[in-house]
Structure formats: structure tokens, C-alpha cells
Short mmCIF file of C-alpha atoms in Angstrom, two decimals:
data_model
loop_
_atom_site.label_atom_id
_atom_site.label_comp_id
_atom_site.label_asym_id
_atom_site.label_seq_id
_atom_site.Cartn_x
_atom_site.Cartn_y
_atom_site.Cartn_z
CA UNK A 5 0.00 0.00 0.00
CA UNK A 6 2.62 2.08 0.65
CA UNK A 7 3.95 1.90 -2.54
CA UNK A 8 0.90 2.93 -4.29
CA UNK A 9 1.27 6.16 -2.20
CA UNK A 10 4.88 6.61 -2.98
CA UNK A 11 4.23 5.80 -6.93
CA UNK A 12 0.85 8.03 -6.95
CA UNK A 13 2.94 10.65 -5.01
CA UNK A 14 5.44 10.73 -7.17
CA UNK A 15 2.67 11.10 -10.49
CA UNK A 16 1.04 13.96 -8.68
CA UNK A 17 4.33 16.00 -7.97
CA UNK A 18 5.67 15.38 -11.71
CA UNK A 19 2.19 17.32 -12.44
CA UNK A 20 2.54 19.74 -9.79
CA UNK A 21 6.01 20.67 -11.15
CA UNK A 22 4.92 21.12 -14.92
CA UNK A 23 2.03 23.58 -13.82
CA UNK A 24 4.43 25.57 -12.56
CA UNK A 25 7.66 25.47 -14.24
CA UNK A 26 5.92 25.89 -17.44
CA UNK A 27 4.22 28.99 -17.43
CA UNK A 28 7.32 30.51 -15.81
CA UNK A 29 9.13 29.08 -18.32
CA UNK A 30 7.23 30.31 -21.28
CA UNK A 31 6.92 33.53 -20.40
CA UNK A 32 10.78 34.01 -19.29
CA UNK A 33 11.88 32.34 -22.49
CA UNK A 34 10.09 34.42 -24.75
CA UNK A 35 10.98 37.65 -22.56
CA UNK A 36 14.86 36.79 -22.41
CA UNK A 37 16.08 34.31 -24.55
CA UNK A 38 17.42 34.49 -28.10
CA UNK A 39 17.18 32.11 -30.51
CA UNK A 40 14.89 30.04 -32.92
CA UNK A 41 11.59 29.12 -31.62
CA UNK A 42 12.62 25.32 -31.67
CA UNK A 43 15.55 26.52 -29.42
CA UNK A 44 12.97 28.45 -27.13
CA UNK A 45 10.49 25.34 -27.51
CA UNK A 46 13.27 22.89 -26.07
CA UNK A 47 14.24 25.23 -23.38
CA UNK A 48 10.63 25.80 -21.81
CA UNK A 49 10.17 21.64 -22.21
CA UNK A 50 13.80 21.23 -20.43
CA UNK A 51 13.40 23.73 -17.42
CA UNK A 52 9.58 22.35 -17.07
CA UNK A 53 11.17 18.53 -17.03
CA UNK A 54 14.05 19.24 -14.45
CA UNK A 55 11.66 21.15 -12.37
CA UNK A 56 8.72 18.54 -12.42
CA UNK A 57 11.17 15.47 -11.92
CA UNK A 58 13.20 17.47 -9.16
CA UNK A 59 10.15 17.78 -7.45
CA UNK A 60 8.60 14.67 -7.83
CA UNK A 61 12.42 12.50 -7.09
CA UNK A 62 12.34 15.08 -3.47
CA UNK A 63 8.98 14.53 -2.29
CA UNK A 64 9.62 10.87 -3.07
CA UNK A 65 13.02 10.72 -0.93
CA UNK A 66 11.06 12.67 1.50
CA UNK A 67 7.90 10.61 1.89
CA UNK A 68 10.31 7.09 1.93
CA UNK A 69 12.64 8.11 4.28
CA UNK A 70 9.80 9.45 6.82
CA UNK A 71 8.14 6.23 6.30
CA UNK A 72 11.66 4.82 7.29
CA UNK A 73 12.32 6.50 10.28
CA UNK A 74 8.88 6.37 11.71
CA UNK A 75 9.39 2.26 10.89
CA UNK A 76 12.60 1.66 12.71
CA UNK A 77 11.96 4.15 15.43
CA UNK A 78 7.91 3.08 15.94
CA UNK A 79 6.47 6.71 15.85
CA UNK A 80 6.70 10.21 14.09
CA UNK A 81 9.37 12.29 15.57
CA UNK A 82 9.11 16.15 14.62
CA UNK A 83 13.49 15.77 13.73
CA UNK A 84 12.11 13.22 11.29
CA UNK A 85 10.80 15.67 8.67
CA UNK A 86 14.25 17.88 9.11
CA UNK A 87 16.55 15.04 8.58
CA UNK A 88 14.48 13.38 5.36
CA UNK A 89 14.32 16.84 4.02
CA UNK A 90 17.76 17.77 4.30
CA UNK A 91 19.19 14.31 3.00
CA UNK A 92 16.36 14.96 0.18
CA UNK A 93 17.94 18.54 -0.82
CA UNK A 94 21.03 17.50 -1.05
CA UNK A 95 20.49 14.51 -2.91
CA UNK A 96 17.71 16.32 -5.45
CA UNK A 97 18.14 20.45 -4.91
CA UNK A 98 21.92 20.66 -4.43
CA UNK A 99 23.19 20.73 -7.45
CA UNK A 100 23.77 24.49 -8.43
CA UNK A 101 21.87 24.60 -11.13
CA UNK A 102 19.53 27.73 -12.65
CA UNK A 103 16.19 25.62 -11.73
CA UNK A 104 17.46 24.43 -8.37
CA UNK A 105 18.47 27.66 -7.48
CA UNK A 106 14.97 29.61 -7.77
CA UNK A 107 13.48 26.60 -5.99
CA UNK A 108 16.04 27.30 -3.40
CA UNK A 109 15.90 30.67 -2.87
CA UNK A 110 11.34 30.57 -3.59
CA UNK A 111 12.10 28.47 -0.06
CA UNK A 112 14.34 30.77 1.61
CA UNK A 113 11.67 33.88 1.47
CA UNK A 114 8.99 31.43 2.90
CA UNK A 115 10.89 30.13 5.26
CA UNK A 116 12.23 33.70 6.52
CA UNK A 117 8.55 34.62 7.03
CA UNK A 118 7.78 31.34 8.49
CA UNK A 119 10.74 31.51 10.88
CA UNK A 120 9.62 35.27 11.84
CA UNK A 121 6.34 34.44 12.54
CA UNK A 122 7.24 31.22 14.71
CA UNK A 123 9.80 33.76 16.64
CA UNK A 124 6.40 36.04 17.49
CA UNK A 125 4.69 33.50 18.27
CA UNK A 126 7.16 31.55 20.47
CA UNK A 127 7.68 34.91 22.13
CA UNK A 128 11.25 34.94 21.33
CA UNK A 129 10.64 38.43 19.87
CA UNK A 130 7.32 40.76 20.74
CA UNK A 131 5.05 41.00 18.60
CA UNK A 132 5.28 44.31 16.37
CA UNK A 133 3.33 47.18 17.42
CA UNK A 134 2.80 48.29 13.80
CA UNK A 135 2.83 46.35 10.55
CA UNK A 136 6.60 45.19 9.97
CA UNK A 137 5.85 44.81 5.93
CA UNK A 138 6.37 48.04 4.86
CA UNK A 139 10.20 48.33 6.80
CA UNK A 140 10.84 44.69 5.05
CA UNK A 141 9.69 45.63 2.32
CA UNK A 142 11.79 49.23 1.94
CA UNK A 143 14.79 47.41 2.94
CA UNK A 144 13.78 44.43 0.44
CA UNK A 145 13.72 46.62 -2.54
CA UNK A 146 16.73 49.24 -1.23
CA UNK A 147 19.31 45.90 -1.06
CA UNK A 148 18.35 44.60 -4.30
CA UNK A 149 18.30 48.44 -6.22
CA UNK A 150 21.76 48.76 -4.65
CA UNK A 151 23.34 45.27 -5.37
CA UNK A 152 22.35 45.40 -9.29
CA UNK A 153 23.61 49.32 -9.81
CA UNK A 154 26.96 48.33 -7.86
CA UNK A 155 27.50 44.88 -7.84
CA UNK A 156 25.30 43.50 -10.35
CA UNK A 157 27.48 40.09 -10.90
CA UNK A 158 26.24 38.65 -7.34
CA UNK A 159 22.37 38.91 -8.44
CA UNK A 160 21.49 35.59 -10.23
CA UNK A 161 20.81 35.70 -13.96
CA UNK A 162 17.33 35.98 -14.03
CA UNK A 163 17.37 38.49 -11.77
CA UNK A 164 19.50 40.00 -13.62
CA UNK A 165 17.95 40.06 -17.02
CA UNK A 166 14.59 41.08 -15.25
CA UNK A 167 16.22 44.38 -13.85
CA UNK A 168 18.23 44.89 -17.32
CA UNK A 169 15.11 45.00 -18.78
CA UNK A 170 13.33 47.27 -16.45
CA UNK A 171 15.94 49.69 -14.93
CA UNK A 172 18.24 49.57 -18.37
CA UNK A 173 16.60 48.94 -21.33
CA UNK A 174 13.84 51.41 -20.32
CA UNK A 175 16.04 54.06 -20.81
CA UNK A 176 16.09 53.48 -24.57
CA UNK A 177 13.50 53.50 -27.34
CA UNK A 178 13.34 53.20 -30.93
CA UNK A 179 9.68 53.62 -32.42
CA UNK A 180 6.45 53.36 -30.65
CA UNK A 181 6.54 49.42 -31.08
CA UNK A 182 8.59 49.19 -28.30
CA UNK A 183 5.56 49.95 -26.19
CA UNK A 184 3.60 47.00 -28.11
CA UNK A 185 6.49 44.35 -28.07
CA UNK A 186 9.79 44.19 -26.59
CA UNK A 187 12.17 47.34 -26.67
CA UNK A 188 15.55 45.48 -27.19
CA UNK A 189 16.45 44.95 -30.71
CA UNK A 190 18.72 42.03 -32.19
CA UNK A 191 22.15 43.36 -32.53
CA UNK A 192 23.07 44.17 -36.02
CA UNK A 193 25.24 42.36 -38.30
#
């Protein structure tokens, strides 16, 4: 039975992944790639595959080696969860790669809030008198303004292209169908 959950588990994830790698994809391809529309085609079905199987191998490792521990040890132990999970990242999410990576760092802003909001309600810090969003939210956008005018090579590429387009690229125009399209032309030959 067990099996059936793991193999049904492992269906649903590989799902889960391609709804939403592949939008992502699609739209970030078209936005910032060159190249043919075969080569764009083969790009969105290769970052939509890694994503989906990455997903679907983790929750996989996950689920089996919960399953494990509870086994050998008779009963669920909260350290269970950490230790399948972090023998599950590094087998599945650590290589650097340019999927793994936005997975990764997707987590890292959950788990920031997460961790905040378990701190509060611990009572390991008070509880703000005023809404803390807009401070995280200044500082959020200050950091990131100042590492891509300064230090732009420590952003990751998507990140990079994204602010290219908007903070760079906006400062030049050709014709009005660079409000209809995409203001970058091909370079010239």
C-alpha cells in the first residue's frame, strides 16, 4: 500500500512541477532568450522537465525516508521531517543549477517569514506594534536596487535580465513598437 502512495505521489508532484515550471518558463523564455523558436520550444520543455522530476524524485526521498524513520523508530518524531528533508535537498536540490536555485531561494523567502512568525509567536521576539511589511519591504527593494547598480554580478541571472530589462533597457526606445512588443532589438550584423 505504501507503494501505491509513494508511486501516486510521485505522479502527482511530476504534475505539480509542470504547472508551474511551465508557465514561468514560457513567459521568461520568450521575454529573455534568443534564438529560434525550436531553441525556445526545447528550453521551456527542459526547465519544465528538471523542475517537475526534481520535485517529484524530493517529495519521493522525502515521503520514503519518513516512512523509514517512523518504521525503525515506531512513531513520528518532529526531527524526522528535518533530517528526510535535508538528505532529500542534497540529494535532489543541491546541485547548483539555474532551476534548483529559484526553488532554493522561492524556499528561503517562505521560510524567513515562516521563521519570523514562529519567533512572534514563540515569544522569542514581541510581537510588532505596527505592521513590519512596509520596513521589510523598503529594505527588500533598497538591497536589491543597490546590489544590481553596484555589484550586479552577485544577483542571479534571471534576476538580472529582469532588472536589465526594467531599470536599463527602459532608458532606450526606438519607435512606438517598443511599447507593443519588446524594446531590445537584435544586434546588427
Amino acid at each position: 500500500m505504501f507503494a501505491c502512495v509513494l508511486l501516486f505521489c510521485f505522479f502527482f508532484c511530476d504534475r505539480y512541477g509542470a504547472k508551474i515550471r511551465a508557465p514561468h518558463a514560457l513567459v521568461m523564455t520568450f521575454l529573455f532568450k534568443s534564438g529560434s523558436l525550436r531553441e525556445k520550444l526545447k528550453a521551456i520543455a527542459q526547465a519544465t522537465y528538471t523542475h517537475s522530476r526534481n520535485l517529484a524524485y524530493f517529495v519521493f526521498t522525502y515521503k520514503g525516508l519518513r516512512a523509514l524513520q517512523s518504521r525503525i523508530q515506531g512513531k513520528k518524531i518532529p526531527f524526522h521531517s528535518f533530517l528526510a528533508a535535508c538528505i532529500g535537498g542534497w540529494l535532489v536540490f543541491g546541485e547548483n543549477n539555474n532551476i534548483n536555485s529559484q526553488i532554493n531561494m522561492y524556499l528561503l523567502s517562505r521560510i524567513l517569514f515562516g521563521l519570523s512568525r514562529l519567533a512572534v509567536e514563540k515569544g522569542y521576539i514581541p510581537e510588532p506594534k505596527q505592521d513590519p511589511f512596509p520596513l521589510f519591504a523598503a529594505l527588500v527593494w533598497g538591497i536589491v536596487l543597490w546590489l544590481f547598480e553596484y555589484h550586479r554580478h552577485t544577483l542571479q541571472p534571471s534576476l538580472q535580465s529582469s532588472m536589465t530589462y526594467l531599470y536599463d533597457d527602459s532608458n532606450v526606445w526606438h519607435d512606438v513598437s517598443d511599447f507593443l512588443i519588446y524594446n531590445k532589438r537584435p544586434a546588427s550584423k
